[in-house]
Amino acid sequence: MVEIRFHGRGGQGTVVASKILADAINKEGKFVQAYPEFGVERRGAPVYAFIRIDETPIFDKSRIYSPDHIVVLDPTLIEAIDVTEGLKEKGWIIVNTDKKPEELAFPTKYRVATIDATHIALKHQLGTRATPIVNTAIVGAVVKVLDLARLESVIQAVKEGVPLKPEENAAAAKEAYESVVFHS
Amino acid sequence: MRKVLMGNHALSYGAMLSRVQVVAAYPITPQTQVVELLSEMCAEKILDAQFIKVESEHSAMAACLGASLAGARTFTATSAQGLALMHELLHWASGGRLPVVLGNINRAMAPGWSIWTDQNDSLSQRDTGWMQFYCGSNQEVLDSVIQAFKVAEKLHIPAMIILDAFSLSHTYEIVDVPDQEKVDKFLPPFQPKFRLTPDEPHAFGGLTSPEHYFELRYKLQKDMEKAPALIEETGQEFEELFGRKLGLVDPYKCDDAEIILVTSGTTGYTARVAVDHFREKGLKVGNLRIRVLRPFPFEKVQSILSHAKKVAVIDRNISYGHHGIFYQEVKSALYGNSSVPVFGYITGLGGRDITLNTFQKIIEETQRNETPPERISWIGVKK
Amino acid sequence: MKKQQPTKKIIFHSEKEMPLAPYSLGSMLHNRTGAWRNIRPEINLENCIQCGICWKFCPDVAIYIENEYPVVDYTYCKGCGLCAEECPVKCITMVEEEK
Ligand code: SF4
Ligand code: SF4
């Protein structure tokens, strides 16, 4: 079982990112459960989404407290909250940033991957400079780093799962899949 | 087809595949997406149904009653305060023998204002004469809607499909969405035993003197008593067509269990993980998830639990001044039938999470004591 | 709407004979409410404009329509006077019953 927590800000499409990832994993024939933070979401406020992935049906309906990995859609959250809370040792921290992994000051017990999802999103005309839509690029990066699904599954899930610009979103996911920086 | 669906949408898909003809509902968190998707399906003509917008849950149920009485297959959904507002008309539905199916998202009653899960909203409606199905997964939500229509329409008794707020309503899970043709084979169109039509005028719901009221209620109970066998039978038929079980209860590793947990809703699924965990440590634990509370599955509960050395009932609800409601029900079913000690635990009110740690405390306390140390054992209260 | 025939009171002697729901469980046709009447409505059909308002308002369904004109069924008319009150051309008068 793999458990992942997503950190974003309200309005960034954090929950949609987890749903698209779930769709991609479903296409692989694996089992998946994804849920948002239980409660109300506000634009701009820190929000969470969670996902469980397994080879067999998932019966645990409790919430995730110590994720295997975390994903950060907005780098300003790193200063604002403790994104690593409960994160297991050796867990991946996948961050949307223009920095390299070694430039981020996370404890060495974690592994860090970085992806400039904002740059990729804007390049593919997803959102505006003020509110880039980074979620599909993030999914591409997550799938690559954690080896969760094939690229085709991700592209298909993105195309089916976004309300607008399916081709641009799929291209962003692909570019992120191919350019995410990590040392395994 | 395997789809990733949230529990709320599983309800909508269940209603769509059942080919409901009238939907009347009022939105309330955490039920909103059920109605949203159904209204879209109606607008896009994926679903050939009349969607009636109303100004309250009371009106929603009133519209459902009218539609059902005219012979339409009718669906609605609500939660907590909304269900409470329907209360009067829930009695009308069952007393009027109108097989409406209602999806209720279990949400704690205010105050304090809460949108999170517990079972007091639906359990407050336990005695309204509705069947109650408590679901453990989104798959079961979808399947239960279809099964419920079949049973409800045969008996002319309404049914509630109940799912936990957020843990199911907003959680995405993989759901096998069955083919429409297969569902049509399982669930034929509604053939009411009576209905209102201008072609043949009848009066409905008129003054009923003491000469006749008693017998009407006797008949409701007698038909409710037919429901357990019918639910099992339709569950088997469903399994033959779709490969999934839909019985009154869902026992897990109960055959040789010394301690049997009694659970419902999503708690009943997390309990399986706890059972496996303790089995690995050598403790013989089992889990009996009660899927149908009304009609109460007396025979199943008696035969499964009387083998155990101890029973631990876990309630995400309370009847103030008494105990957890599933606890009362289980104890009354076992009275005179088995002397197995029944431990009662209350936990998870207002959406407090029920985790493996919760089960660990429950199982350890049950194992440690010969009989319950207290009438109610509260798990997780900050004392 | 035709004139209704009075019936006997319906009493079911077994639950098996009864419908499932309070659905046409009984009728008030056995209850000859005409006996309650002290004043009776009389319709002057010459002035009647056939609007049907009296038929609609009668709480005991004691007015029926025959040859497109209202007729009072005195077996059931309880003499409440609603029809006379509501008639827009005031062609219904309530007259004292001789007892
Ligand atoms: S007097 Fe009353 S009961 Fe009689 S016909 Fe008129 S409205 Fe009906
Ligand atoms: S209300 Fe008066 S005018 Fe109208 S139908 Fe009756 S008697 Fe005639």
XYZ file of C-alpha atoms and ligand atoms in Angstrom:
682
model
C 0.000 0.000 0.000
C 1.225 3.467 -0.917
C -0.240 6.541 0.775
C 0.316 10.036 -0.602
C -0.714 13.464 0.688
C -1.111 16.444 -1.640
C -0.637 20.017 -0.411
C -2.068 22.879 -2.411
C -4.077 26.024 -2.076
C -7.822 26.265 -2.570
C -8.582 26.830 -6.244
C -5.383 25.193 -7.536
C -7.039 21.937 -8.487
C -5.407 19.846 -5.769
C -8.401 17.510 -5.455
C -8.648 17.215 -9.232
C -4.973 16.219 -9.290
C -5.674 13.363 -6.880
C -8.733 12.319 -8.893
C -6.762 12.258 -12.167
C -4.014 10.248 -10.504
C -6.694 7.823 -9.240
C -8.068 7.513 -12.776
C -4.604 6.742 -14.137
C -4.075 4.093 -11.466
C -7.478 2.564 -12.194
C -6.359 2.196 -15.808
C -3.443 0.108 -14.568
C -5.917 -2.321 -12.959
C -4.715 -1.446 -9.460
C -6.916 -0.351 -6.558
C -7.141 3.206 -5.375
C -8.950 5.449 -2.929
C -8.709 9.248 -3.068
C -10.332 11.814 -0.864
C -10.167 15.539 -0.173
C -9.741 17.147 3.191
C -12.995 16.415 5.041
C -14.565 19.822 5.340
C -14.869 23.175 3.674
C -12.360 24.554 1.188
C -11.530 28.193 0.686
C -9.732 29.798 -2.227
C -6.121 30.492 -1.329
C -6.190 28.619 1.982
C -3.971 25.533 2.380
C -5.866 22.423 1.239
C -5.097 18.721 1.251
C -5.932 15.690 -0.824
C -5.037 12.103 -0.052
C -4.628 8.937 -2.052
C -4.134 5.254 -1.218
C -2.915 2.808 -3.836
C -2.716 -0.978 -3.549
C -2.635 -4.181 -5.580
C -5.692 -5.509 -3.688
C -9.012 -3.876 -2.674
C -8.617 -1.199 -0.006
C -10.753 -1.636 3.097
C -9.162 0.921 5.405
C -11.538 3.908 5.435
C -9.689 5.881 8.072
C -7.717 8.962 7.172
C -4.030 9.063 6.299
C -1.782 10.378 9.100
C 1.649 9.155 8.077
C 1.926 9.262 4.310
C 4.659 7.476 2.401
C 5.124 10.496 0.147
C 3.953 14.091 -0.147
C 3.333 16.373 -3.097
C 3.496 20.169 -2.817
C 1.683 22.109 -5.533
C 2.583 25.544 -4.161
C 6.151 26.095 -2.841
C 5.049 28.977 -0.594
C 3.302 26.365 1.563
C 6.680 25.052 2.724
C 7.173 28.253 4.727
C 3.556 28.445 5.851
C 2.924 24.948 7.222
C 4.835 21.805 8.171
C 4.300 19.865 4.967
C 6.396 16.953 6.210
C 4.164 16.242 9.229
C 3.876 12.484 9.673
C 5.899 11.794 6.517
C 7.657 8.431 6.659
C 11.429 8.192 6.452
C 12.772 7.823 2.910
C 9.524 9.339 1.719
C 9.537 11.429 -1.438
C 8.743 15.141 -1.317
C 7.712 16.203 -4.793
C 7.677 19.991 -5.067
C 6.546 22.421 -7.719
C 9.512 24.813 -7.827
C 12.113 26.184 -10.214
C 14.836 25.107 -7.770
C 16.859 21.905 -7.839
C 16.246 19.268 -5.113
C 19.554 20.030 -3.373
C 18.609 23.700 -3.093
C 15.677 22.876 -0.800
C 16.402 22.559 2.913
C 14.516 19.381 3.790
C 15.921 16.903 6.339
C 18.124 14.292 4.694
C 15.887 11.426 5.822
C 13.564 12.393 2.971
C 14.099 12.211 -0.769
C 13.304 15.293 -2.813
C 12.153 15.697 -6.421
C 11.426 19.008 -8.107
C 9.416 20.013 -11.108
C 8.832 23.495 -12.486
C 5.127 22.860 -13.007
C 4.287 26.573 -13.046
C 6.629 27.139 -15.990
C 5.241 24.089 -17.816
C 1.632 25.145 -17.175
C 2.181 28.651 -18.520
C 4.053 27.335 -21.532
C 0.980 25.262 -22.394
C -1.391 28.177 -21.725
C -2.874 26.607 -18.602
C -4.123 29.369 -16.320
C -2.570 32.790 -15.852
C 0.677 34.002 -14.291
C -1.294 34.790 -11.116
C -3.090 31.437 -11.029
C -1.325 28.838 -13.156
C -3.114 25.478 -13.407
C -0.309 23.189 -12.331
C -2.209 20.069 -11.319
C -1.873 18.057 -14.513
C 1.869 18.710 -14.741
C 2.196 17.635 -11.106
C 0.437 14.355 -11.807
C 2.907 13.626 -14.607
C 5.826 14.211 -12.245
C 4.344 12.145 -9.398
C 3.684 9.172 -11.625
C 7.246 9.270 -12.921
C 9.001 9.614 -9.551
C 6.877 7.012 -7.772
C 6.543 4.746 -10.825
C 2.783 4.469 -10.328
C 1.487 4.160 -13.877
C 2.491 4.202 -17.516
C 2.622 7.536 -19.313
C -0.209 6.457 -21.673
C -2.519 5.879 -18.723
C -1.715 9.300 -17.324
C -2.275 11.041 -20.643
C -5.585 9.278 -21.121
C -6.698 10.057 -17.548
C -5.754 13.717 -17.982
C -7.665 14.038 -21.243
C -10.772 12.496 -19.701
C -10.465 14.256 -16.383
C -9.964 17.950 -17.177
C -12.877 20.251 -17.907
C -10.968 22.315 -20.499
C -7.941 22.102 -22.843
C -7.413 18.309 -22.804
C -4.528 18.366 -25.297
C -2.625 21.160 -23.519
C -3.083 19.456 -20.159
C -1.924 16.124 -21.548
C 1.137 17.812 -23.063
C 1.918 19.428 -19.696
C 1.650 16.075 -17.908
C 3.938 14.484 -20.483
C 6.509 17.260 -20.257
C 6.559 17.029 -16.463
C 6.838 13.244 -16.628
C 9.906 13.665 -18.786
C 11.560 16.584 -17.006
C 11.062 16.008 -13.280
C 14.420 16.245 -11.467
C 15.218 13.517 -8.932
C 18.064 11.241 -7.897
C 16.838 7.805 -6.869
C -16.959 -0.580 -16.507
C -14.465 0.245 -13.720
C -14.847 3.933 -12.914
C -13.372 6.125 -10.193
C -16.468 7.513 -8.448
C -17.177 9.447 -5.266
C -19.898 7.956 -3.075
C -22.318 10.727 -3.937
C -21.953 9.981 -7.634
C -22.323 6.258 -6.940
C -25.780 7.128 -5.591
C -26.581 9.134 -8.725
C -25.393 6.314 -10.987
C -27.444 3.807 -8.988
C -30.536 5.942 -9.501
C -29.762 6.433 -13.198
C -29.257 2.720 -13.826
C -32.509 2.034 -11.956
C -34.166 4.296 -14.539
C -35.821 6.512 -11.936
C -38.624 8.585 -13.414
C -38.898 11.376 -10.872
C -36.209 13.002 -8.720
C -37.196 15.693 -6.229
C -34.478 16.918 -3.919
C -33.058 19.887 -2.083
C -29.278 20.316 -1.845
C -27.470 20.046 1.493
C -23.809 19.436 2.342
C -22.511 16.700 2.056
C -25.176 15.395 -0.347
C -24.971 18.166 -2.970
C -23.151 16.247 -5.723
C -25.822 13.531 -5.760
C -28.415 16.033 -6.889
C -26.004 18.004 -9.078
C -25.149 14.970 -11.174
C -28.763 13.775 -11.393
C -29.922 17.212 -12.559
C -27.172 17.190 -15.216
C -28.189 13.701 -16.306
C -31.795 14.884 -16.652
C -30.773 18.047 -18.543
C -28.566 16.093 -20.937
C -31.294 13.462 -21.390
C -28.979 10.666 -20.263
C -31.719 10.030 -17.753
C -35.331 10.229 -18.858
C -36.688 11.608 -15.608
C -38.499 14.621 -14.310
C -36.297 16.654 -11.972
C -38.419 18.657 -9.548
C -36.811 21.651 -7.856
C -38.290 22.321 -4.446
C -37.850 24.813 -1.626
C -37.191 22.382 1.229
C -36.654 18.743 2.090
C -40.225 18.540 3.360
C -41.418 19.573 -0.098
C -38.940 17.205 -1.733
C -40.451 14.237 0.048
C -43.981 15.536 -0.593
C -43.216 15.673 -4.327
C -41.756 12.164 -4.153
C -44.930 10.864 -2.512
C -47.130 12.354 -5.226
C -44.918 10.953 -7.973
C -44.724 7.524 -6.389
C -48.475 7.444 -5.866
C -48.914 8.201 -9.565
C -46.830 5.086 -10.235
C -43.405 6.608 -10.970
C -40.112 5.170 -9.744
C -38.962 7.947 -7.426
C -35.634 8.906 -5.854
C -34.357 11.595 -3.517
C -31.319 12.253 -1.360
C -30.598 14.289 1.740
C -28.621 14.453 4.973
C -28.947 15.271 8.684
C -31.138 18.351 9.244
C -32.687 17.767 5.830
C -33.725 14.250 6.765
C -35.109 15.543 10.042
C -37.206 18.072 8.152
C -38.652 15.212 6.088
C -39.587 13.279 9.205
C -43.356 13.738 9.046
C -43.460 12.694 5.411
C -41.248 9.664 5.984
C -44.197 8.289 7.943
C -46.458 9.187 5.040
C -44.272 7.267 2.619
C -44.285 4.048 4.631
C -47.882 4.333 5.867
C -48.941 5.147 2.310
C -46.905 2.157 1.102
C -44.964 4.204 -1.431
C -41.641 2.594 -2.416
C -39.518 5.743 -2.657
C -35.753 5.200 -2.406
C -33.810 7.862 -0.510
C -30.050 8.288 -0.258
C -29.018 9.683 3.114
C -25.504 10.873 3.795
C -24.889 10.230 7.491
C -24.036 13.599 8.996
C -24.060 14.558 12.670
C -27.047 16.545 13.895
C -26.567 20.188 14.918
C -25.756 21.807 17.235
C -22.744 22.143 17.260
C -23.074 22.691 13.575
C -21.340 19.784 11.880
C -21.013 18.481 8.358
C -19.108 15.363 9.424
C -20.346 11.844 9.804
C -22.280 10.007 12.468
C -25.429 7.921 12.392
C -27.846 9.794 14.625
C -29.658 11.393 11.693
C -30.751 8.142 10.067
C -31.204 6.299 13.353
C -33.617 9.013 14.496
C -35.770 7.763 11.595
C -35.421 4.098 12.545
C -39.075 3.736 13.525
C -40.640 5.451 10.523
C -41.266 2.166 8.687
C -38.470 2.543 6.129
C -35.939 -0.130 5.298
C -32.404 0.995 6.119
C -29.301 -0.140 4.226
C -25.941 0.984 5.696
C -23.184 0.934 3.067
C -19.471 0.241 3.474
C -18.157 1.167 0.035
C -19.110 3.180 -3.024
C -19.658 -0.034 -4.947
C -22.164 -1.105 -2.351
C -23.860 2.291 -2.547
C -24.489 1.914 -6.275
C -25.533 -1.739 -6.010
C -27.788 -1.099 -3.008
C -29.866 1.503 -4.841
C -30.723 -1.049 -7.531
C -31.415 -3.817 -5.024
C -33.470 -1.488 -2.815
C -35.795 -0.509 -5.662
C -36.443 -4.153 -6.385
C -37.281 -5.036 -2.779
C -39.123 -1.777 -2.050
C -41.400 -2.079 -5.058
C -42.244 -5.719 -4.389
C -43.271 -4.942 -0.818
C -44.467 -1.364 -1.300
C -42.143 -0.223 1.490
C -39.705 2.709 1.072
C -35.956 2.292 1.538
C -33.050 4.423 2.712
C -29.529 3.941 1.363
C -27.150 5.281 3.965
C -23.507 6.284 3.571
C -20.975 8.088 5.735
C -20.284 11.756 5.088
C -16.890 12.284 3.438
C -15.540 8.767 4.166
C -17.828 7.665 1.334
C -19.715 10.696 0.044
C -16.574 12.581 -1.029
C -14.143 9.674 -1.299
C -13.251 8.373 -4.725
C -13.161 4.601 -5.039
C -13.152 2.188 -7.921
C -16.707 1.231 -8.779
C -17.798 -1.263 -11.370
C -20.657 0.513 -13.133
C -22.835 -2.271 -14.548
C -24.312 -2.293 -18.052
C -27.788 -0.864 -18.385
C -29.147 -3.994 -20.117
C -28.006 -6.168 -17.251
C -29.600 -3.852 -14.706
C -32.816 -3.837 -16.735
C -32.827 -7.612 -16.571
C -32.522 -7.497 -12.786
C -34.890 -4.599 -12.196
C -38.052 -4.549 -14.309
C -40.194 -1.380 -14.518
C -42.234 -0.456 -11.447
C -45.632 -2.168 -11.455
C -47.515 -0.572 -8.566
C -50.278 -2.545 -6.871
C -52.316 0.665 -6.689
C -51.920 4.170 -7.995
C -53.727 7.435 -8.542
C -54.870 8.186 -12.064
C -57.616 10.482 -13.374
C -59.003 7.514 -15.349
C -60.032 5.780 -12.172
C -60.511 8.241 -9.310
C -59.598 7.126 -5.810
C -59.099 8.896 -2.519
C -55.768 8.508 -0.727
C -54.838 9.142 2.866
C -58.336 9.912 4.124
C -59.546 9.741 7.691
C -58.972 6.197 8.911
C -61.035 5.195 11.907
C -59.876 2.910 14.712
C -61.810 0.240 12.826
C -59.152 0.117 10.106
C -55.915 1.868 11.140
C -54.688 -1.028 13.273
C -54.934 -3.515 10.395
C -53.036 -1.208 8.023
C -50.151 -1.095 10.466
C -50.338 -4.846 11.023
C -49.984 -5.311 7.277
C -46.969 -2.981 7.143
C -45.187 -5.018 9.818
C -46.139 -8.337 8.175
C -44.683 -7.146 4.883
C -41.607 -5.798 6.649
C -41.166 -9.309 8.071
C -41.036 -10.636 4.512
C -38.205 -8.239 3.688
C -35.240 -10.165 5.178
C -35.846 -13.226 2.979
C -36.503 -11.027 -0.027
C -33.319 -9.020 0.525
C -31.297 -12.247 0.716
C -33.041 -13.620 -2.371
C -32.533 -10.469 -4.468
C -28.958 -10.353 -3.158
C -28.340 -13.828 -4.541
C -29.949 -12.970 -7.836
C -27.748 -9.868 -7.956
C -24.665 -11.942 -7.230
C -25.476 -14.350 -10.063
C -25.720 -11.455 -12.519
C -23.039 -9.113 -11.226
C -20.773 -11.254 -9.057
C -21.170 -9.182 -5.904
C -22.877 -10.142 -2.633
C -25.654 -8.008 -1.156
C -26.899 -9.776 1.946
C -28.416 -8.583 5.190
C -25.069 -8.835 6.947
C -21.451 -9.105 5.859
C -19.563 -11.487 8.171
C -15.769 -11.509 7.975
C -13.788 -14.338 9.580
C -16.582 -14.993 12.089
C -16.678 -18.806 11.852
C -13.968 -19.532 14.431
C -13.836 -16.089 16.049
C -13.750 -15.733 19.825
C -14.342 -11.989 19.754
C -16.753 -10.699 17.114
C -16.945 -6.991 16.380
C -20.338 -5.713 15.273
C -20.052 -2.717 12.966
C -21.852 -0.773 10.266
C -21.036 1.677 7.485
C -17.399 2.370 6.644
C -16.418 1.345 10.180
C -17.336 -2.157 9.078
C -14.672 -2.071 6.386
C -11.871 -0.585 8.470
C -12.753 -3.308 11.007
C -11.617 -5.954 8.508
C -8.141 -4.471 8.480
C -8.136 -4.585 12.282
C -9.315 -8.211 12.224
C -6.476 -9.194 9.892
C -3.985 -7.317 12.049
C -5.058 -9.096 15.251
C -5.346 -12.474 13.521
C -1.674 -12.134 12.563
C -0.931 -11.715 16.259
C -2.838 -14.945 16.944
C -6.064 -13.483 18.324
C -9.234 -14.977 16.862
C -11.239 -11.883 15.972
C -14.054 -11.567 13.459
C -16.268 -8.776 12.189
C -20.001 -8.776 11.549
C -20.975 -5.766 9.499
C -24.695 -5.136 9.730
C -25.797 -3.949 6.323
C -29.538 -3.855 6.901
C -30.822 -2.467 10.201
C -34.493 -2.397 9.215
C -35.800 -5.015 8.881
C -33.472 -6.288 11.611
C -31.662 -9.484 10.549
C -32.523 -11.461 13.706
C -31.627 -14.958 12.455
C -28.296 -13.948 10.949
C -27.214 -11.965 13.978
C -28.273 -14.730 16.380
C -26.649 -17.577 14.479
C -23.366 -15.763 13.823
C -22.898 -14.149 17.234
C -23.937 -17.067 19.440
C -20.713 -18.909 18.466
C -18.527 -16.150 19.879
C -17.126 -15.909 23.395
C -17.514 -12.117 23.403
C -19.242 -9.583 21.237
C -18.151 -5.936 20.886
C -20.676 -3.586 19.287
C -19.270 -0.349 17.906
C -21.719 2.529 17.634
C -21.148 5.822 15.862
C -24.382 7.077 17.427
C -26.107 7.241 20.771
C -29.592 7.122 22.203
C -29.138 9.596 25.055
C -30.073 8.040 28.373
C -29.703 4.556 26.981
C -26.789 3.339 24.852
C -25.564 2.975 21.309
C -28.430 1.968 19.068
C -26.815 -0.999 17.325
C -25.838 -2.211 20.805
C -29.471 -2.175 21.953
C -30.581 -3.928 18.793
C -27.957 -6.657 19.029
C -28.603 -7.239 22.725
C -32.326 -7.524 22.209
C -31.777 -9.990 19.353
C -29.544 -12.138 21.550
C -31.804 -12.054 24.622
C -32.990 -15.548 25.472
C -30.959 -16.879 22.586
C -27.393 -16.654 23.777
C -25.628 -15.599 26.946
C -22.541 -14.240 25.200
C -21.412 -11.019 26.921
C -21.994 -7.962 24.754
C -19.590 -5.024 25.146
C -20.828 -1.640 23.934
C -18.469 0.988 22.532
C -19.307 4.481 21.404
C -16.843 6.277 19.178
C -16.471 8.576 16.195
C -19.352 10.960 16.897
C -19.382 14.093 14.739
C -16.836 12.684 12.300
C -14.036 11.882 14.766
C -11.952 9.404 12.778
C -12.236 5.672 13.494
C -8.778 4.216 12.930
C -6.886 0.998 13.539
C -5.901 2.520 16.852
C -9.599 2.823 17.791
C -10.076 -0.866 17.061
C -6.958 -1.753 18.979
C -8.385 -0.123 22.124
C -11.735 -1.834 21.621
C -10.306 -5.277 20.996
C -7.860 -5.019 23.900
C -10.542 -3.856 26.340
C -12.861 -6.652 25.239
C -10.105 -9.217 25.538
C -9.010 -8.008 28.990
C -12.425 -8.172 30.685
C -14.777 -11.089 31.264
C -17.807 -8.826 31.223
C -18.178 -5.146 30.271
C -16.524 -3.000 32.986
C -18.892 -0.109 32.312
C -22.300 0.119 30.694
C -20.883 2.349 27.949
C -17.261 2.404 26.999
C -16.327 5.629 25.211
C -13.361 5.343 22.885
C -11.449 8.508 22.118
C -13.198 11.043 24.340
C -10.716 13.607 25.627
C -11.295 13.079 29.320
C -70.161 14.790 -12.086
C -73.144 12.529 -11.703
C -75.377 12.061 -8.700
C -73.855 9.590 -6.209
C -75.809 6.636 -4.905
C -75.863 6.204 -1.122
C -74.093 3.067 0.055
C -73.752 1.067 3.219
C -70.840 1.799 5.488
C -67.744 -0.219 4.472
C -66.346 -2.292 7.283
C -63.591 -4.779 6.579
C -63.831 -7.819 8.759
C -60.352 -9.060 7.974
C -57.072 -7.338 7.182
C -56.830 -9.643 4.152
C -59.723 -7.872 2.430
C -58.129 -4.488 2.984
C -55.944 -2.505 0.607
C -52.281 -2.039 1.568
C -52.591 1.666 2.091
C -55.330 4.090 3.124
C -56.360 4.097 -0.519
C -60.125 4.261 -1.156
C -60.409 2.589 2.182
C -63.936 3.788 2.658
C -66.303 6.461 1.475
C -68.662 8.960 3.039
C -71.542 7.849 0.835
C -73.124 6.026 3.753
C -73.173 9.235 5.749
C -76.387 11.038 4.735
C -75.345 14.506 5.826
C -78.590 15.946 4.407
C -80.188 15.159 7.757
C -78.052 17.854 9.406
C -79.635 20.638 7.333
C -81.654 23.558 8.797
C -81.599 25.804 5.749
C -81.572 24.609 2.168
C -80.029 26.136 -0.966
C -82.353 26.760 -3.867
C -80.896 27.633 -7.243
C -82.658 29.997 -9.599
C -81.448 28.478 -12.841
C -82.792 31.379 -14.912
C -79.995 33.618 -13.579
C -77.341 30.889 -13.351
C -74.342 31.569 -15.587
C -73.088 27.940 -15.341
C -69.741 28.958 -13.856
C -69.526 25.815 -11.685
C -68.274 27.717 -8.640
C -70.950 26.251 -6.385
C -69.956 22.753 -7.528
C -66.312 23.465 -6.784
C -66.901 24.969 -3.349
C -69.443 22.571 -1.885
C -67.548 20.899 0.957
C -69.758 17.810 0.812
C -69.702 17.292 -2.950
C -73.488 17.673 -2.759
C -73.809 19.609 -5.988
C -73.603 17.692 -9.216
C -73.937 18.866 -12.785
C -76.808 17.636 -14.925
C -77.442 18.954 -18.447
C -74.729 21.509 -17.751
C -76.587 23.054 -14.791
C -75.939 22.601 -11.075
C -78.309 20.407 -9.081
C -78.288 20.093 -5.288
C -78.328 16.559 -3.921
C -80.371 16.993 -0.754
C -79.375 13.559 0.523
C -75.941 15.038 1.251
C -76.381 18.847 1.294
C -75.859 19.843 4.923
C -77.056 23.397 4.410
C -73.827 25.225 5.135
C -74.596 28.028 2.691
C -71.145 28.145 1.107
C -72.565 27.786 -2.381
C -74.936 30.733 -1.883
C -72.089 32.821 -0.464
C -69.781 32.067 -3.383
C -72.220 32.234 -6.310
C -71.037 35.300 -8.309
C -74.562 36.219 -9.523
C -76.264 35.428 -6.223
C -78.798 33.069 -7.775
C -78.673 30.658 -4.832
C -80.893 31.502 -1.863
C -80.915 29.741 1.460
C -84.439 29.056 2.674
C -85.599 27.824 6.050
C -86.426 24.108 6.220
C -89.903 23.325 7.419
C -89.637 20.870 10.251
S -75.473 24.468 1.240
Fe -73.387 23.702 1.617
S -73.631 21.494 1.501
Fe -75.475 22.336 0.596
S -75.023 22.415 -1.563
Fe -74.485 24.417 -0.738
S -72.328 24.233 -0.273
Fe -73.060 22.149 -0.533
S -72.228 29.450 -8.689
Fe -74.186 30.305 -9.209
S -73.949 30.925 -11.309
Fe -72.249 29.548 -10.875
S -73.045 27.572 -11.506
Fe -73.482 27.744 -9.342
S -75.579 28.589 -9.315
Fe -74.790 28.887 -11.339
